[in-house]
Tab-separated table of N, CA and C in Angstrom:
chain	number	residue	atom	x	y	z
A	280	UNK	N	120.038	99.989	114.095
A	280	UNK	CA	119.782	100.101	112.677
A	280	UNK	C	118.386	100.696	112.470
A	281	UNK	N	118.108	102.105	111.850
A	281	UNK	CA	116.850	102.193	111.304
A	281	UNK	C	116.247	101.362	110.342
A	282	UNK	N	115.014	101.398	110.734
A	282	UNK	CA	114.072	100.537	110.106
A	282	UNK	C	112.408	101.489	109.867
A	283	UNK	N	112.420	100.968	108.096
A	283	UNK	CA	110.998	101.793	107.959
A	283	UNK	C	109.544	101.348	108.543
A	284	UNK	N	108.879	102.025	108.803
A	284	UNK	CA	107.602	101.559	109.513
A	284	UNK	C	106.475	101.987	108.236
A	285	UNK	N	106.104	100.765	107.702
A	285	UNK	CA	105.058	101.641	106.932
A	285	UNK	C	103.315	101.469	107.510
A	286	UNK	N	103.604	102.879	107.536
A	286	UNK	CA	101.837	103.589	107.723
A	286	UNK	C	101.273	103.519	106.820
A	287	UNK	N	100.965	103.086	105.881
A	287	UNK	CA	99.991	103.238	104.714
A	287	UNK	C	100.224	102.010	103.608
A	288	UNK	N	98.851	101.586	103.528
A	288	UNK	CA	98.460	100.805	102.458
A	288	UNK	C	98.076	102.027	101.173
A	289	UNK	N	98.592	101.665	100.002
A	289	UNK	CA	98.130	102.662	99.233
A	289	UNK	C	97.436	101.658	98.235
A	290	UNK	N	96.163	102.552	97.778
A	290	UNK	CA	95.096	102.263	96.847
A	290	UNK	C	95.152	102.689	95.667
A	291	UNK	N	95.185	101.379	94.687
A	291	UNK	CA	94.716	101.850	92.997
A	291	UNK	C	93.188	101.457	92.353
A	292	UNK	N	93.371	102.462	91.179
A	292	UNK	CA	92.293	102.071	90.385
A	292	UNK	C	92.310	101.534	88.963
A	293	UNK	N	91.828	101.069	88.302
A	293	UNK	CA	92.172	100.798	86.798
A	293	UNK	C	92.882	101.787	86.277
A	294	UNK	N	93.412	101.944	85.338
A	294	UNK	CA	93.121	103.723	84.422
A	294	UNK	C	92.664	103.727	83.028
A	295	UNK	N	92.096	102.079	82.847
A	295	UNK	CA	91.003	102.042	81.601
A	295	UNK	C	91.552	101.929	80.236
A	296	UNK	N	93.396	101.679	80.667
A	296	UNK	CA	93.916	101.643	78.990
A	296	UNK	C	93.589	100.237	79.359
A	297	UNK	N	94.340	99.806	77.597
A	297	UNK	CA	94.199	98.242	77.436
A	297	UNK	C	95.584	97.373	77.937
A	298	UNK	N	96.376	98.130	78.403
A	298	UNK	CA	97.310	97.691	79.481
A	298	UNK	C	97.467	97.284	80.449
A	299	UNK	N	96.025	97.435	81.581
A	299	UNK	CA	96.118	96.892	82.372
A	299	UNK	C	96.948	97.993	83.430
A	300	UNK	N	97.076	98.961	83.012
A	300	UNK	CA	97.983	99.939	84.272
A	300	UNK	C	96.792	100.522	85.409
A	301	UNK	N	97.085	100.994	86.613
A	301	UNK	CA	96.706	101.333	87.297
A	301	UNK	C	97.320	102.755	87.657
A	302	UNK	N	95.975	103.236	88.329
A	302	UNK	CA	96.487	105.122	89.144
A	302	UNK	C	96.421	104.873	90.694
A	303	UNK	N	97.512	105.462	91.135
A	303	UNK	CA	97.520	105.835	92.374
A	303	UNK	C	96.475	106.475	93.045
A	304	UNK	N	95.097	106.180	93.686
A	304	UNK	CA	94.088	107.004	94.302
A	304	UNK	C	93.863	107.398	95.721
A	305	UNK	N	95.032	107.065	96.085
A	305	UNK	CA	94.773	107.178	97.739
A	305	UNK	C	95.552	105.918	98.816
A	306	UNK	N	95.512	106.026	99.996
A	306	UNK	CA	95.894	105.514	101.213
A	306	UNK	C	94.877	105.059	102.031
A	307	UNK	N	95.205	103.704	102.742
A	307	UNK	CA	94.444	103.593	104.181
A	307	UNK	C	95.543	103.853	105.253
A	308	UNK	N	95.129	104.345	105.936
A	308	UNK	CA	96.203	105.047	107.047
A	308	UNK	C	96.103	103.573	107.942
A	309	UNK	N	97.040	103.024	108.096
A	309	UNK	CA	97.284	101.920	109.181
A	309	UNK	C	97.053	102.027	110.571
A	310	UNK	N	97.109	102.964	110.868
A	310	UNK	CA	97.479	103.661	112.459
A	310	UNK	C	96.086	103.528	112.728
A	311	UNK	N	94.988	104.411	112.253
A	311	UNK	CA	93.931	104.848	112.757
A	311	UNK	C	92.543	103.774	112.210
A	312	UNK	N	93.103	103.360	110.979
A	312	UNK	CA	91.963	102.355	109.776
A	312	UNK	C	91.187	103.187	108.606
A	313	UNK	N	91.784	104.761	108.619
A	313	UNK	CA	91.070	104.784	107.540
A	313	UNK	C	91.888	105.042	106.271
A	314	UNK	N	90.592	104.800	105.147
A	314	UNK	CA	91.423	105.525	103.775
A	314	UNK	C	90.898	106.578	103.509
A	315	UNK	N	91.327	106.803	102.781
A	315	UNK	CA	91.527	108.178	101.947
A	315	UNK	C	91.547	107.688	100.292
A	316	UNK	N	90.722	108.899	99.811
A	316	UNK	CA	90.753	108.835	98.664
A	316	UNK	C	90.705	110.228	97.272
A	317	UNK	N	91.384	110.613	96.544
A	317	UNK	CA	91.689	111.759	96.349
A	317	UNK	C	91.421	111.324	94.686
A	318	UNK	N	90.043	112.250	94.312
A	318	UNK	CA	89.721	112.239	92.909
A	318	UNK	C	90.166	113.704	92.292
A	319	UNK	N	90.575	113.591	91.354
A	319	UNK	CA	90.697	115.023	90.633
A	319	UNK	C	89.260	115.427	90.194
A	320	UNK	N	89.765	117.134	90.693
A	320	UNK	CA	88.546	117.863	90.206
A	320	UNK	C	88.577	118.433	88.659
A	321	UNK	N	89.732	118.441	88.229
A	321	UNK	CA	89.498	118.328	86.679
A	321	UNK	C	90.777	117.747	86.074
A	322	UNK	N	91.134	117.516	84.367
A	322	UNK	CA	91.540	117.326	84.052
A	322	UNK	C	92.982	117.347	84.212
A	323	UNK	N	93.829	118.495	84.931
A	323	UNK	CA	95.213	119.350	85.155
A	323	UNK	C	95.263	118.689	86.202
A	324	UNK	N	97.028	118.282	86.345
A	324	UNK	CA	97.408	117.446	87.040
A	324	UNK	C	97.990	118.764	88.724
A	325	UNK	N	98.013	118.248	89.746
A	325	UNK	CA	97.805	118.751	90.936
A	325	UNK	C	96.642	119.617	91.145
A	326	UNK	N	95.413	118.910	90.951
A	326	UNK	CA	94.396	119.661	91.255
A	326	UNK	C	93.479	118.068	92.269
A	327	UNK	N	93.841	117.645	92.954
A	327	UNK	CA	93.335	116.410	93.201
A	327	UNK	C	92.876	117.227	94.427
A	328	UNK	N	91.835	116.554	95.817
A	328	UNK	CA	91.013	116.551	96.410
A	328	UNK	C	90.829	115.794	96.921
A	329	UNK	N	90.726	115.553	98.241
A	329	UNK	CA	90.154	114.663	99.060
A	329	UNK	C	88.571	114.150	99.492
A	330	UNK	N	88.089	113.390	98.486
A	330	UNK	CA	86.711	112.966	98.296
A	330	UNK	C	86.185	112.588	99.182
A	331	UNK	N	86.814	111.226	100.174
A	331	UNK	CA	85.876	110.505	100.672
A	331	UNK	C	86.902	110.005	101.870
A	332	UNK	N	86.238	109.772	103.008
A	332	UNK	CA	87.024	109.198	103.683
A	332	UNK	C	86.482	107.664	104.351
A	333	UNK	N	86.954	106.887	104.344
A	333	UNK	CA	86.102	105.928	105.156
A	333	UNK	C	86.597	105.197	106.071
A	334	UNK	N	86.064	104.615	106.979
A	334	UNK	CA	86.205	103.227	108.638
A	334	UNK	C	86.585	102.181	107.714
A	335	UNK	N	87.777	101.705	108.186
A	335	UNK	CA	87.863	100.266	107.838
A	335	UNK	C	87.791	99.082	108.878
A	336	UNK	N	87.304	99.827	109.785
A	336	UNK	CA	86.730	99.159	111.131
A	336	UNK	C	87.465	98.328	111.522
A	337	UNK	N	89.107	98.804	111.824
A	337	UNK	CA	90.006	98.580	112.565
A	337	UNK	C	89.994	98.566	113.769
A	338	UNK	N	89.759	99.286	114.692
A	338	UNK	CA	89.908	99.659	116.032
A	338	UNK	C	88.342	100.504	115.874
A	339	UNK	N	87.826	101.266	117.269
A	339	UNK	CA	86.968	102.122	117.764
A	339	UNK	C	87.497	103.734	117.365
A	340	UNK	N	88.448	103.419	117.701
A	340	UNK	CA	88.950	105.044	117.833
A	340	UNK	C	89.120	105.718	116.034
A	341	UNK	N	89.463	104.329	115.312
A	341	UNK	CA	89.010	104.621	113.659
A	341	UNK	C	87.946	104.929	113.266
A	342	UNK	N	86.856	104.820	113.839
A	342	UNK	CA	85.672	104.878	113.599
A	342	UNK	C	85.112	106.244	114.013
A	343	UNK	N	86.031	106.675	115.714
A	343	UNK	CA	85.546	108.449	115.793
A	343	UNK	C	86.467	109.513	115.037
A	344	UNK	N	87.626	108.672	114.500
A	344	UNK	CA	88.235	109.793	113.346
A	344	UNK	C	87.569	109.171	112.363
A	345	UNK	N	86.787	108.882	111.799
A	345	UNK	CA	86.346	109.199	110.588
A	345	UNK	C	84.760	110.019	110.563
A	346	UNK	N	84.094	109.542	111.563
A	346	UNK	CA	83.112	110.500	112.046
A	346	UNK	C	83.411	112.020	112.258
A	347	UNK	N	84.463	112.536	112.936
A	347	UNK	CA	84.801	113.887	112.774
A	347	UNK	C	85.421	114.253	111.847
A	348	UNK	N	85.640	113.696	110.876
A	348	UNK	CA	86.496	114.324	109.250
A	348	UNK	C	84.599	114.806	108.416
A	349	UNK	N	84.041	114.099	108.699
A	349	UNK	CA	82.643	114.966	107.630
A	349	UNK	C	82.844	114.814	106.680
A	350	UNK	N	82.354	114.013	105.801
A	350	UNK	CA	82.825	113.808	104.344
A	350	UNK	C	81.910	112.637	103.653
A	351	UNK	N	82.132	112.393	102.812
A	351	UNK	CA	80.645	111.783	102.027
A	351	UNK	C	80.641	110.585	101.794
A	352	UNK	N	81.618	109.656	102.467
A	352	UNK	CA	82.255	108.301	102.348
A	352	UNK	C	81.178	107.044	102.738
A	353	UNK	N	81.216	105.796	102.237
A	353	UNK	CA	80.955	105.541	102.583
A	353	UNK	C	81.587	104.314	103.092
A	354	UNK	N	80.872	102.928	103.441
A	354	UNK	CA	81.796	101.820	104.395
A	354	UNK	C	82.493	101.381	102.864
A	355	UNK	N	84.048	101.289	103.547
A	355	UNK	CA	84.997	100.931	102.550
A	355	UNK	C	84.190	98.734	101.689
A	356	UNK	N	83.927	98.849	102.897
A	356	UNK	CA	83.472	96.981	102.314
A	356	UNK	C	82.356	97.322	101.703
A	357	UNK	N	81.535	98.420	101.540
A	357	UNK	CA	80.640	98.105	100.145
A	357	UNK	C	80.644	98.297	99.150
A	358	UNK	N	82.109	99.041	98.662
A	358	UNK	CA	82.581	99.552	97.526
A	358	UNK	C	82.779	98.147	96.589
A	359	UNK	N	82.889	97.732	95.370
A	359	UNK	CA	82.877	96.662	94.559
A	359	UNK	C	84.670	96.676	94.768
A	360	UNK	N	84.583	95.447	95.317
A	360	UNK	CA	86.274	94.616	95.234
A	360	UNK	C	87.385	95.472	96.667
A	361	UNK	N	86.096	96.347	97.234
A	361	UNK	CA	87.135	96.723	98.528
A	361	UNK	C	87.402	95.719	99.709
A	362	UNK	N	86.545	94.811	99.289
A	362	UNK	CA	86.466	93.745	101.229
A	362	UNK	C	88.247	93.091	100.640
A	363	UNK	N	89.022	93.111	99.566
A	363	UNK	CA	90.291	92.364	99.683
A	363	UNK	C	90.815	93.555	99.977
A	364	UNK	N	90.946	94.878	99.467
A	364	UNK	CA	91.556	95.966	100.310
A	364	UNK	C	91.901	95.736	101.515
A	365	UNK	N	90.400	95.753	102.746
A	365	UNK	CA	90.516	95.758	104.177
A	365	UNK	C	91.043	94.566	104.533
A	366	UNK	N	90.965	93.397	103.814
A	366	UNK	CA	91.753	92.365	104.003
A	366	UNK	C	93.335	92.804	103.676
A	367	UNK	N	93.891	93.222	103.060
A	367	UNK	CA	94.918	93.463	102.962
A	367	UNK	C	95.032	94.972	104.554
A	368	UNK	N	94.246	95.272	104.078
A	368	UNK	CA	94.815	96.189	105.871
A	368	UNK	C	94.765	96.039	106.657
A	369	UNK	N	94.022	95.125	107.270
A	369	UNK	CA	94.160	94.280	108.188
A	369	UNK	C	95.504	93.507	108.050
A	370	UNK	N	95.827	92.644	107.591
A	370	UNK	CA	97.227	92.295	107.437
A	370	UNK	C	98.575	93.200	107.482
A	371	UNK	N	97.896	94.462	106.781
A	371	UNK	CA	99.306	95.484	107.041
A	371	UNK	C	99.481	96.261	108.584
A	372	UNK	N	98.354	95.595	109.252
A	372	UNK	CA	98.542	96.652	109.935
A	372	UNK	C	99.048	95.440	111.569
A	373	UNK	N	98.559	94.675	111.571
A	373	UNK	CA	99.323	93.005	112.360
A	373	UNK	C	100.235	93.929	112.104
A	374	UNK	N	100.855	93.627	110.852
A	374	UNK	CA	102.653	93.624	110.580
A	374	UNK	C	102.960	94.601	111.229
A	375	UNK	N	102.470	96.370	111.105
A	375	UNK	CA	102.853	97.099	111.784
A	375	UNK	C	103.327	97.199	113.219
A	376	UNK	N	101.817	96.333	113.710
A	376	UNK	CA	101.611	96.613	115.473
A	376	UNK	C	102.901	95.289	115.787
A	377	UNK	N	102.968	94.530	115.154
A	377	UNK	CA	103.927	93.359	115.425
A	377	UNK	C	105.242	93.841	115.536
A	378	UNK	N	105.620	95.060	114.430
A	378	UNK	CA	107.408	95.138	114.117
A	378	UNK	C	107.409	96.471	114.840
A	379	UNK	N	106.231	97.392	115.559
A	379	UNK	CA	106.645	98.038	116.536
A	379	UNK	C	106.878	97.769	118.045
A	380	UNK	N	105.971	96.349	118.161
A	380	UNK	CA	106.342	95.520	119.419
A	380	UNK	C	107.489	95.130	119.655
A	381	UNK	N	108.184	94.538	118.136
A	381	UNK	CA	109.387	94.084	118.580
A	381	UNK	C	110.422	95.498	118.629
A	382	UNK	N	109.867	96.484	118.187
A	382	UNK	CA	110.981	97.669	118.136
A	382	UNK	C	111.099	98.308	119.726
A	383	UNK	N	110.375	98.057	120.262
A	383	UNK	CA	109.676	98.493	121.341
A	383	UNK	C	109.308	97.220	122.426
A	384	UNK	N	109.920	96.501	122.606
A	384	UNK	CA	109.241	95.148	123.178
A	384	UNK	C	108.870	95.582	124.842
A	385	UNK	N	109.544	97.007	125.768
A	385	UNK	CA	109.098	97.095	126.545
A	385	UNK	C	107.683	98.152	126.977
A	386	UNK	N	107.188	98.440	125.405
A	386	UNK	CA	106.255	99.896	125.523
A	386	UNK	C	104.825	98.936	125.848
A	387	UNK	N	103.983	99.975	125.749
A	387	UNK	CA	102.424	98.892	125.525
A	387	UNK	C	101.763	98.675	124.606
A	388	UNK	N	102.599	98.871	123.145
A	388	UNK	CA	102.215	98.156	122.023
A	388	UNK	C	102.393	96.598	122.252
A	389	UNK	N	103.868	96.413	122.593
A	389	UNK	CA	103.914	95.028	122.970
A	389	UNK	C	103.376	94.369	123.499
A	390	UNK	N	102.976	94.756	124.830
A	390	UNK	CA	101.944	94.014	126.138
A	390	UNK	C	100.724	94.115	125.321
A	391	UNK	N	100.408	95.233	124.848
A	391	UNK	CA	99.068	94.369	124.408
A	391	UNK	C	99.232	93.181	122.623
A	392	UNK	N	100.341	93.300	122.034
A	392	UNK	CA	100.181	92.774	121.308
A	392	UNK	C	100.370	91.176	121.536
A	393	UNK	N	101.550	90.934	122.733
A	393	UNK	CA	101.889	89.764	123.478
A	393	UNK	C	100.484	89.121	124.274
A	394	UNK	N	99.501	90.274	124.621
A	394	UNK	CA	98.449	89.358	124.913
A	394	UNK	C	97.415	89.952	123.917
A	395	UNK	N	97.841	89.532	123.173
A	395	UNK	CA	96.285	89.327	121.433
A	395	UNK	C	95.377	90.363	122.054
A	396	UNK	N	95.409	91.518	122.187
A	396	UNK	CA	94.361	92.383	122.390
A	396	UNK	C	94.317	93.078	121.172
A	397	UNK	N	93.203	93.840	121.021
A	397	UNK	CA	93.243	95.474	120.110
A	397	UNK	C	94.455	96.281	120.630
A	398	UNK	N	94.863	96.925	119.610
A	398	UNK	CA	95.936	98.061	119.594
A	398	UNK	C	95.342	99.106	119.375
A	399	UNK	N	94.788	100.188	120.677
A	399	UNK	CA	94.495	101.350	119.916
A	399	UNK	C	95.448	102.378	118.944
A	400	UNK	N	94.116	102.847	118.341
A	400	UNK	CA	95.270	103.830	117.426
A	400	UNK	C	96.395	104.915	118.072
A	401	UNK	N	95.603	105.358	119.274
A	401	UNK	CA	96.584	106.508	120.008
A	401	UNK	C	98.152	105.565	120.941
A	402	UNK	N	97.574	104.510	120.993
A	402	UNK	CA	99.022	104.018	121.601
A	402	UNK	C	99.977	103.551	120.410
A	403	UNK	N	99.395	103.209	118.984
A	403	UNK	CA	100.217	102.728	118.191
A	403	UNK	C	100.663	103.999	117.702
A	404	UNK	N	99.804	105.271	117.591
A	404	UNK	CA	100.552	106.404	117.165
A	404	UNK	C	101.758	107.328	118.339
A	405	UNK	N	101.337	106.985	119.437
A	405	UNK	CA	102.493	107.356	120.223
A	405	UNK	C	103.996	106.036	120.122
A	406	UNK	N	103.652	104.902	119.956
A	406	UNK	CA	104.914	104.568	120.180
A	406	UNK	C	105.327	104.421	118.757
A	407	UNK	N	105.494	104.684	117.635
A	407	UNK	CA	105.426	105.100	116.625
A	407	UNK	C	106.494	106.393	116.629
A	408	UNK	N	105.490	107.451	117.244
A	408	UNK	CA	106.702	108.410	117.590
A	408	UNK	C	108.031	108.490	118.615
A	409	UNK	N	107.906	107.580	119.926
A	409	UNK	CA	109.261	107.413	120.325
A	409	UNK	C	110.019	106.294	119.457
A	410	UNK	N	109.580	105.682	118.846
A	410	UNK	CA	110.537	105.090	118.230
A	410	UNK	C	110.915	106.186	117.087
A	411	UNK	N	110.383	106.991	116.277
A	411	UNK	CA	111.407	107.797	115.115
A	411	UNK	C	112.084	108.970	116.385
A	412	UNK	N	111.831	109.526	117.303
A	412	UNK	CA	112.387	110.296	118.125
A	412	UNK	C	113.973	109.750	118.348
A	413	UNK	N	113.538	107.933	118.671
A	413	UNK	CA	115.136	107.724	118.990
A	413	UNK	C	115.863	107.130	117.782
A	414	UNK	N	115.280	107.645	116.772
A	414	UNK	CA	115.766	107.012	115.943
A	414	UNK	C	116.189	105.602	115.536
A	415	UNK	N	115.071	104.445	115.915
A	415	UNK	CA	114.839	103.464	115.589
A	415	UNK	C	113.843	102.983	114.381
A	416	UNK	N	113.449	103.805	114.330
A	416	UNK	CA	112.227	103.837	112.993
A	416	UNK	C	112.258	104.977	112.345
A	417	UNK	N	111.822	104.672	111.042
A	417	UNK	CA	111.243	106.083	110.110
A	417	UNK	C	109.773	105.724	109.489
A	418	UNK	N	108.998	106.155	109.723
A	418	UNK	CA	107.806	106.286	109.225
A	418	UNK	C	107.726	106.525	108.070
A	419	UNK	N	106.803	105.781	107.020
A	419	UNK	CA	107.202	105.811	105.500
A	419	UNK	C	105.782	105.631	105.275
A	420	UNK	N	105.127	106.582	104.571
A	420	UNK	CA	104.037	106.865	103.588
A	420	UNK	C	104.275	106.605	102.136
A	421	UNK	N	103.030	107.222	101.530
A	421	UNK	CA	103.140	106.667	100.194
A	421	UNK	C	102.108	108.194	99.812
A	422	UNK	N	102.746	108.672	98.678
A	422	UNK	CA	101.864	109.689	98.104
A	422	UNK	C	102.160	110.028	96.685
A	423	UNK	N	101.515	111.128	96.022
A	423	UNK	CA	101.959	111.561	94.443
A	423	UNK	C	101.597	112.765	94.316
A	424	UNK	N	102.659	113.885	94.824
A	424	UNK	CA	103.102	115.366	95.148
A	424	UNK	C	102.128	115.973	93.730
A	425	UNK	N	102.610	115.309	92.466
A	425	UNK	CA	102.264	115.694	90.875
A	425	UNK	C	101.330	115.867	91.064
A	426	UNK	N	100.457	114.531	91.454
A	426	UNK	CA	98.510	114.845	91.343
A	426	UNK	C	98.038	115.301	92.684
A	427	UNK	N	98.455	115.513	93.538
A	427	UNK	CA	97.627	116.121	94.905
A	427	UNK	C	97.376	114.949	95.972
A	428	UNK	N	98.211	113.764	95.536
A	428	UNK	CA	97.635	112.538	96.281
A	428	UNK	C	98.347	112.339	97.342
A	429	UNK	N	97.768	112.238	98.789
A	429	UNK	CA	98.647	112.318	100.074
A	429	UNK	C	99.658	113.068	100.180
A	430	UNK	N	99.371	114.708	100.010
A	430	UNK	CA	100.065	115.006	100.419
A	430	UNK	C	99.547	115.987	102.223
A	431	UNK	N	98.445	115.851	102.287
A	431	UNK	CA	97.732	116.051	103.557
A	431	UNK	C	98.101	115.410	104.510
A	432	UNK	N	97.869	113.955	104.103
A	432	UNK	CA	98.361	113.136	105.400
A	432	UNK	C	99.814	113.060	105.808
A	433	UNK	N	101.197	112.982	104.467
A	433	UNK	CA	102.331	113.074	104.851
A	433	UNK	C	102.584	114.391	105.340
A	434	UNK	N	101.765	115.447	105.778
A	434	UNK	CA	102.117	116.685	106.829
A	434	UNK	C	101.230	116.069	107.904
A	435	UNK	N	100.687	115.800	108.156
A	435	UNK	CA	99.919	115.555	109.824
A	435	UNK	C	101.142	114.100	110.025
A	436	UNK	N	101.676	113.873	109.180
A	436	UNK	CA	101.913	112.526	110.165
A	436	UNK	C	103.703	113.304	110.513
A	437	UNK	N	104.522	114.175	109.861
A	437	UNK	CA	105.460	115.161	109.876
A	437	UNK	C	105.522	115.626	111.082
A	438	UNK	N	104.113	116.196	111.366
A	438	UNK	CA	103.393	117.228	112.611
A	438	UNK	C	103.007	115.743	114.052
A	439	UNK	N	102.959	114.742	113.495
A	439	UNK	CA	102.673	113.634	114.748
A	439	UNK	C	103.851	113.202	114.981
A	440	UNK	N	104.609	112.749	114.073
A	440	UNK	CA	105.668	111.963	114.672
A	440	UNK	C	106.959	111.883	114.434
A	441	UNK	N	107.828	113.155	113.551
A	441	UNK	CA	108.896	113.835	113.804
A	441	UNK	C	109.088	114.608	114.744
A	442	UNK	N	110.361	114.988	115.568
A	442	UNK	CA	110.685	115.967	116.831
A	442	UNK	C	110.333	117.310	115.709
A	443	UNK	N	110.093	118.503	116.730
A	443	UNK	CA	109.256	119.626	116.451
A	443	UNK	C	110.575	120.513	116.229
């Protein structure tokens, strides 16, 4: 039976009516720890941009992809009301490394998740991809095509972990 794997915590912001509604602003990528965040550069809708990127100081290897992206971000926990964010990604991302262990109980997501270690990002992103290869998983993002929001990352992750 396929089963979705979700990669991404997605992030809102107010949108300042008296409703109480929120905008879609972006993703933390589960895999690696970071987010993303995509402000419009003006008013017209699909003109959005990728502002900022930041470490949610998941793993090590989150920390040298966000160092080589260059960008003006800063630590997601000093933003006002982000430390429940990374708390919440942290939790999404257990769940991840957990329901690819069990998808996978003989790869080395499992072994290391069976002995409580770190999961690097490159082993959770490779077994990630043999599992949608054999079609045990589908990898499921979150984006908004209209305003420009993730649609960067749902092609690199297309280009990582669908067959070519």
């Amino acid at each position: 039976q396929l089963r979705p794997l979700r990669l991404q915590l997605p992030l809102y912001e107010p949108a300042g009516t008296a409703d109480g509604a929120q905008h879609f602003v972006g993703a933390v990528d589960l895999v690696s720890g970071v987010a993303m965040r995509w402000r419009p550069r003006g008013a017209q809708l699909g003109t959005g941009s990728r502002s900022e990127v930041c470490d949610l100081e998941l793993t090590a290897a989150a920390a040298a992809a966000c160092e080589a992206v260059t960008c003006a971000g800063l630590p997601l926990l000093q933003a006002e009301g982000e430390a429940a964010v990374c708390e919440a990604a942290e939790e999404a991302r257990a769940a991840l490394v957990e329901e690819v262990a069990e998808l996978d109980p003989d790869g080395e997501v499992a072994d290391l998740f069976l002995a409580e270690e770190a999961v690097p990002a490159a082993a959770l992103a490779a077994a990630i991809r043999q599992l949608a290869l054999c079609s045990a998983a589908v990898p499921t993002l979150c984006g908004a095509s209209l305003r420009g929001v993730g649609v960067e990352p749902l092609l690199d992750a297309v280009a990582a972990y669908l067959p070519s």
